[in-house]
Tab-separated table of C-alpha atoms (C1' of nucleotides) and ligand atoms in Angstrom:
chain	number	residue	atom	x	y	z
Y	1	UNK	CA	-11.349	-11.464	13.026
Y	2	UNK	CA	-14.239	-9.840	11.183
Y	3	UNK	CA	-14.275	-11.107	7.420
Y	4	UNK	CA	-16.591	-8.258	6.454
Y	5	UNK	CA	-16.090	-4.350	5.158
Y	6	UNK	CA	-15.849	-2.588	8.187
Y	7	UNK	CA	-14.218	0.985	6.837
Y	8	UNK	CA	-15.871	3.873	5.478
Y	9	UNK	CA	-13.417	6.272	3.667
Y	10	UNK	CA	-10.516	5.247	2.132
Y	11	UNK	CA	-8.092	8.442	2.123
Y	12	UNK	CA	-5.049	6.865	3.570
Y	13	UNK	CA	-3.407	3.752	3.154
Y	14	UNK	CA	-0.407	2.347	5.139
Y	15	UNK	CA	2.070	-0.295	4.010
Y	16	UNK	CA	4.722	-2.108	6.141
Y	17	UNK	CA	7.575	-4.075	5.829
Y	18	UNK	CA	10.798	-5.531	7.817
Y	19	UNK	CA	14.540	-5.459	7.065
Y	20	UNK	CA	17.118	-7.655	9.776
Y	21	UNK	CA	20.542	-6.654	10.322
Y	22	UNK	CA	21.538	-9.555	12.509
Y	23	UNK	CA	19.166	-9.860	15.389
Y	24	UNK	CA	17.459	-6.419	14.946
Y	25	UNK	CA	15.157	-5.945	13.061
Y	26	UNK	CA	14.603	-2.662	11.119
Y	27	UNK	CA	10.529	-1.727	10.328
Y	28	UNK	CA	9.933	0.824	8.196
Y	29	UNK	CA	5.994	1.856	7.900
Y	30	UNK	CA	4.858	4.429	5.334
Y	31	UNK	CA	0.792	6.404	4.610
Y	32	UNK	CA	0.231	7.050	1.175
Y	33	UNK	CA	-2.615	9.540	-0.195
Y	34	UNK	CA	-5.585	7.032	-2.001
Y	35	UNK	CA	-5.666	9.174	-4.553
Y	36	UNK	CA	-2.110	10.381	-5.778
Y	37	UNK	CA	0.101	7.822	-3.862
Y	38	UNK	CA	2.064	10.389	-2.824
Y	39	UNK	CA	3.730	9.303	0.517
Y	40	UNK	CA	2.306	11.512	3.186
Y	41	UNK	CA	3.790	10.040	6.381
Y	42	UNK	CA	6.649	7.508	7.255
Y	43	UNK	CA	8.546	6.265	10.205
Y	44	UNK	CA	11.562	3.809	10.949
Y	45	UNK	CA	11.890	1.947	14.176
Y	46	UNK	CA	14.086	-0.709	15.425
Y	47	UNK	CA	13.995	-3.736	17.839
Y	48	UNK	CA	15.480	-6.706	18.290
Y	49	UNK	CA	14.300	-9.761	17.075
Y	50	UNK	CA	13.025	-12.160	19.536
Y	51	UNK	CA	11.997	-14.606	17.610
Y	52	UNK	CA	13.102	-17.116	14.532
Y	53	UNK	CA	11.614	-17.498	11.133
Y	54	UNK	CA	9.352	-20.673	10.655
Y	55	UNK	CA	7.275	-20.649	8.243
Y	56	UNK	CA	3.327	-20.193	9.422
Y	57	UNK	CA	4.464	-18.242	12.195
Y	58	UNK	CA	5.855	-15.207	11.024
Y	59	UNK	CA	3.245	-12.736	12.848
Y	60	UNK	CA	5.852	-13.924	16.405
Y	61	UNK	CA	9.088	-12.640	14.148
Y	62	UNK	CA	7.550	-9.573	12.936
Y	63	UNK	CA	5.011	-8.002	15.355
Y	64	UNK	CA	7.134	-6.742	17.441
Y	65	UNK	CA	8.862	-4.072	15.400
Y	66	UNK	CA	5.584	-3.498	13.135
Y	67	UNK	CA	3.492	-2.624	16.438
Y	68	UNK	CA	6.536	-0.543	17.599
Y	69	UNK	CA	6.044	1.636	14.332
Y	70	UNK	CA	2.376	1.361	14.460
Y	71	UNK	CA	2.574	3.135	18.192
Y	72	UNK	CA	5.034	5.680	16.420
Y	73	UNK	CA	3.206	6.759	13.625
Y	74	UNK	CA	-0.556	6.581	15.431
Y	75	UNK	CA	-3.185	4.075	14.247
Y	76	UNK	CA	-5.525	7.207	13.436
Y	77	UNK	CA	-3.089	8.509	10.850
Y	78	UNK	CA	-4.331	5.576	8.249
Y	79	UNK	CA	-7.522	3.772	6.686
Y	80	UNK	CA	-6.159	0.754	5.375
Y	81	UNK	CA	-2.934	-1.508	6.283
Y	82	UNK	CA	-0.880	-3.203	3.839
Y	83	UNK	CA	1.284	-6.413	4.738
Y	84	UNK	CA	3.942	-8.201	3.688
Y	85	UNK	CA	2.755	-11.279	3.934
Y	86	UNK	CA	-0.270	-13.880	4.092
Y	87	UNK	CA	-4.207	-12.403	5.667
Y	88	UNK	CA	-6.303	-15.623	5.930
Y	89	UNK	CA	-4.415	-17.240	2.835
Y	90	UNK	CA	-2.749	-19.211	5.781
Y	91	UNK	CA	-3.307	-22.864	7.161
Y	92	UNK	CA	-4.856	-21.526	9.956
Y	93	UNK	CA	-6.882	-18.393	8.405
Y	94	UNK	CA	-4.428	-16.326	10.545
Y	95	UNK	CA	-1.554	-15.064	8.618
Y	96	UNK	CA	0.950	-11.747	9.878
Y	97	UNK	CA	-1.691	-9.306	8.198
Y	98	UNK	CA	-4.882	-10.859	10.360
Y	99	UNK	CA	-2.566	-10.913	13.603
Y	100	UNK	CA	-2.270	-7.149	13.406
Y	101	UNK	CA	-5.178	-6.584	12.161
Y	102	UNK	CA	-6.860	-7.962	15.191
Y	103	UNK	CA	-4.297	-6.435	17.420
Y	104	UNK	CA	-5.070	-2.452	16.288
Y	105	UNK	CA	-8.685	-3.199	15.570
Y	106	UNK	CA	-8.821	-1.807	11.782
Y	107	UNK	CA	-8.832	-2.985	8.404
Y	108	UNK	CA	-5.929	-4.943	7.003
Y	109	UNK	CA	-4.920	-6.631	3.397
Y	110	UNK	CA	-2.139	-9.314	2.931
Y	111	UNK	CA	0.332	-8.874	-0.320
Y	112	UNK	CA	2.880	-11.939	-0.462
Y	113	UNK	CA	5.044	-12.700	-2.725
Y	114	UNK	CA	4.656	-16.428	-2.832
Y	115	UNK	CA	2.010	-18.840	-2.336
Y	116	UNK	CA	1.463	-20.194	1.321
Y	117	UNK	CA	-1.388	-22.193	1.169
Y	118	UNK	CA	-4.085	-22.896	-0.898
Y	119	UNK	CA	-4.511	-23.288	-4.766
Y	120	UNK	CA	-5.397	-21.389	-7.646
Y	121	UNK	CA	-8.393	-21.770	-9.578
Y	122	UNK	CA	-6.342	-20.949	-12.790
Y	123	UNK	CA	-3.777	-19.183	-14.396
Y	124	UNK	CA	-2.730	-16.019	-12.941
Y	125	UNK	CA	-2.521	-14.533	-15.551
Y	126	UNK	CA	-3.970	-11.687	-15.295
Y	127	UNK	CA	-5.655	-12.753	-12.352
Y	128	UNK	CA	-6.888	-16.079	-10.174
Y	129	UNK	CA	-8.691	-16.968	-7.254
Y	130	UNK	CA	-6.918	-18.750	-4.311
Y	131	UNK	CA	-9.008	-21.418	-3.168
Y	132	UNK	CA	-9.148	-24.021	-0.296
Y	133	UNK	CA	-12.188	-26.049	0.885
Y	134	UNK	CA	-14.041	-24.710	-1.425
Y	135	UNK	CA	-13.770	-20.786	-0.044
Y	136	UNK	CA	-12.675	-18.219	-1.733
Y	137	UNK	CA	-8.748	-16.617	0.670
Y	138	UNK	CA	-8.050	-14.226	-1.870
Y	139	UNK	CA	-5.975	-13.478	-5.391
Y	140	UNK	CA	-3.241	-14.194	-7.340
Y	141	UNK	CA	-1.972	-11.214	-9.504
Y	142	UNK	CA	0.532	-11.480	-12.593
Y	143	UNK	CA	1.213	-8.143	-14.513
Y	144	UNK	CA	3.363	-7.620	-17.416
Y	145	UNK	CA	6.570	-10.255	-17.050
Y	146	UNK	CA	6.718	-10.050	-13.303
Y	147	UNK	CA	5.863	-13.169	-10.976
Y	148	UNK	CA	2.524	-13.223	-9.152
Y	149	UNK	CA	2.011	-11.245	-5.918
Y	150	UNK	CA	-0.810	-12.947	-3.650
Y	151	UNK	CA	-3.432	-10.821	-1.937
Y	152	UNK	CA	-6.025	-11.622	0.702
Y	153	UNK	CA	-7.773	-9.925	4.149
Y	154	UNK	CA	-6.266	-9.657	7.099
Y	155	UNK	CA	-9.292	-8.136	9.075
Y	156	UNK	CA	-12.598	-6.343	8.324
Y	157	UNK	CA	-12.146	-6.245	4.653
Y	158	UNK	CA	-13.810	-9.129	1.995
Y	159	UNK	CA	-11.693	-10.798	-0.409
Y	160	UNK	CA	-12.878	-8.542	-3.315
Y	161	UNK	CA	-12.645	-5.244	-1.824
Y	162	UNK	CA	-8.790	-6.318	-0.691
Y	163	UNK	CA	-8.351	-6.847	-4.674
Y	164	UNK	CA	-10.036	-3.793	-5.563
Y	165	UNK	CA	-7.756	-1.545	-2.793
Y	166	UNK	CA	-4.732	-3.182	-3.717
Y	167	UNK	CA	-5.162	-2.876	-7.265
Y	168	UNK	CA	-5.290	0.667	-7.668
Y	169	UNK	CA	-1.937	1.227	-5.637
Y	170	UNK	CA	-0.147	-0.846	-7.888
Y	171	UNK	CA	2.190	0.984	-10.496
Y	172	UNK	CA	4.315	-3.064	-11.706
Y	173	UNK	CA	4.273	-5.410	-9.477
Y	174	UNK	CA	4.015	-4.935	-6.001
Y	175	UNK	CA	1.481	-2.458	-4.248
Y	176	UNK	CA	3.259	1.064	-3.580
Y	177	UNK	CA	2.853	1.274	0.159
Y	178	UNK	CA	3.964	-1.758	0.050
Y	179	UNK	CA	7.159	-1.369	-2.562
Y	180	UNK	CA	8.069	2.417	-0.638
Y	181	UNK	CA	8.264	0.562	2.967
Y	182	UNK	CA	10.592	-2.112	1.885
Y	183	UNK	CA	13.133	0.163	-0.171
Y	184	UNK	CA	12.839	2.682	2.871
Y	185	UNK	CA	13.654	-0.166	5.422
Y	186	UNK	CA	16.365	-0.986	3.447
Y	187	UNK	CA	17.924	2.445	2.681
Y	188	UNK	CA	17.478	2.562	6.734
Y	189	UNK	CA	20.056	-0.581	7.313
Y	190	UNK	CA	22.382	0.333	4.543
Y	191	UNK	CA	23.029	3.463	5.996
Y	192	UNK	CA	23.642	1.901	9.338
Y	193	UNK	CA	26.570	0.359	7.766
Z	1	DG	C1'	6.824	-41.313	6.514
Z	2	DC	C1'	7.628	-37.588	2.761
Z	3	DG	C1'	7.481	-33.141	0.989
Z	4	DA	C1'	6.318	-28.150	1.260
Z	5	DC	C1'	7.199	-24.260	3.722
Z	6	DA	C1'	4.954	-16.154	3.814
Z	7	DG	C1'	9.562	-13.350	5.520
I	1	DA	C1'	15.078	-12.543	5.154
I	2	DT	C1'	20.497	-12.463	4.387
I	3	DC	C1'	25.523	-12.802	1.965
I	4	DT	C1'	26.764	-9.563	-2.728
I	5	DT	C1'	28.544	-6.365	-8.293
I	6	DG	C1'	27.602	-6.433	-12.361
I	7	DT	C1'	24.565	-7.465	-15.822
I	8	DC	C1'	20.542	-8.926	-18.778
I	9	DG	C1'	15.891	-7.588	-20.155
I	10	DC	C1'	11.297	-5.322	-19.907
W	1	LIG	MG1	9.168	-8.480	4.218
DNA sequence: GCGACAG
DNA sequence: ATCTTGTCGC
């Protein structure tokens, strides 16, 4: 894991996210233009799942299908990935977003919706440091009336500059990229049935 | 030993 | 995350 900026550009950024339809699992895995957030790329894939939900563990649930869509939609075709899910806000410093982030070698940010581990410095509102030992893991977020979304790296990105990306994709609460690869999933399984 | 616990 | 329609509120 590198804990430091290691990107250039930031043109294209990729968000992914998992729907389940008994045991398969459904990944959906959208690029978004920087600048307009217009969605320039997407793919759907399916496996099965092959592994149960417990909580600090989620990267062995959901790696499977993610790296299935990552092959699919070729790691060249982003900058930046967006997760569902914990970076190094994680008891071990190695939440889903740091897995793959070491696994394709390129810069990753985690976006959760709830709080894993560590605390926050203050209010959330509008914004709070997640701290543990004394170390900065990342952000909480609050806009408007919606609940807090929880951002921090994954690989080669800082704490800050994980805000700063995430920040300008959001429209309400959660990070577009982010937001368009769930719904898609989604619209994926109900279709299937 | 008890409680908390991403998706 | 999932089961599951309408409904309240920004
Ligand atoms: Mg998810």
């Amino acid at each position: 894991m590198i804990l430091k900026d290691e990107y250039d550009t930031v043109e294209r950024v990729a968000g992914a996210d998992v729907a389940y339809i008994k045991d398969r699992a459904v990944c959906a895995l959208v690029v978004l233009d920087f600048a307009s957030l217009n969605v320039v790329k997407e793919v759907v894939v399916e496996t099965k799942v092959t592994f149960p939900y417990i909580p600090t563990f989620l990267a062995f649930r959901e790696i499977k299908p993610i790296a299935k869509a990552l092959k699919k939609i070729g790691k060249k075709s982003f900058d930046i990935l967006l997760i569902d899910g914990h970076g190094i806000a994680h008891p071990r410093r190695l939440g889903i977003a740091s897995h793959i982030g070491v696994l394709i070698k390129k810069p990753t940010i985690g976006v959760a919706k709830k709080l894993l581990y560590g605390k926050l410095k203050k209010d959330p509102n509008p914004i709070s440091e997640i701290i543990s030992d004394n170390e900065i893991l990342g952000y909480a977020l609050k806009r408007k009336n919606y609940n807090p979304i929880y951002i921090s790296p994954g690989n080669m990105i800082t704490p800050k500059s994980a805000l700063s990306i995430v920040k300008r994709t959001i429209k309400n609460k959660l990070p577009e990229p982010i937001k368009i690869a769930h719904n898609l999933a989604n619209l994926h399984k109900r279709k299937c049935r």
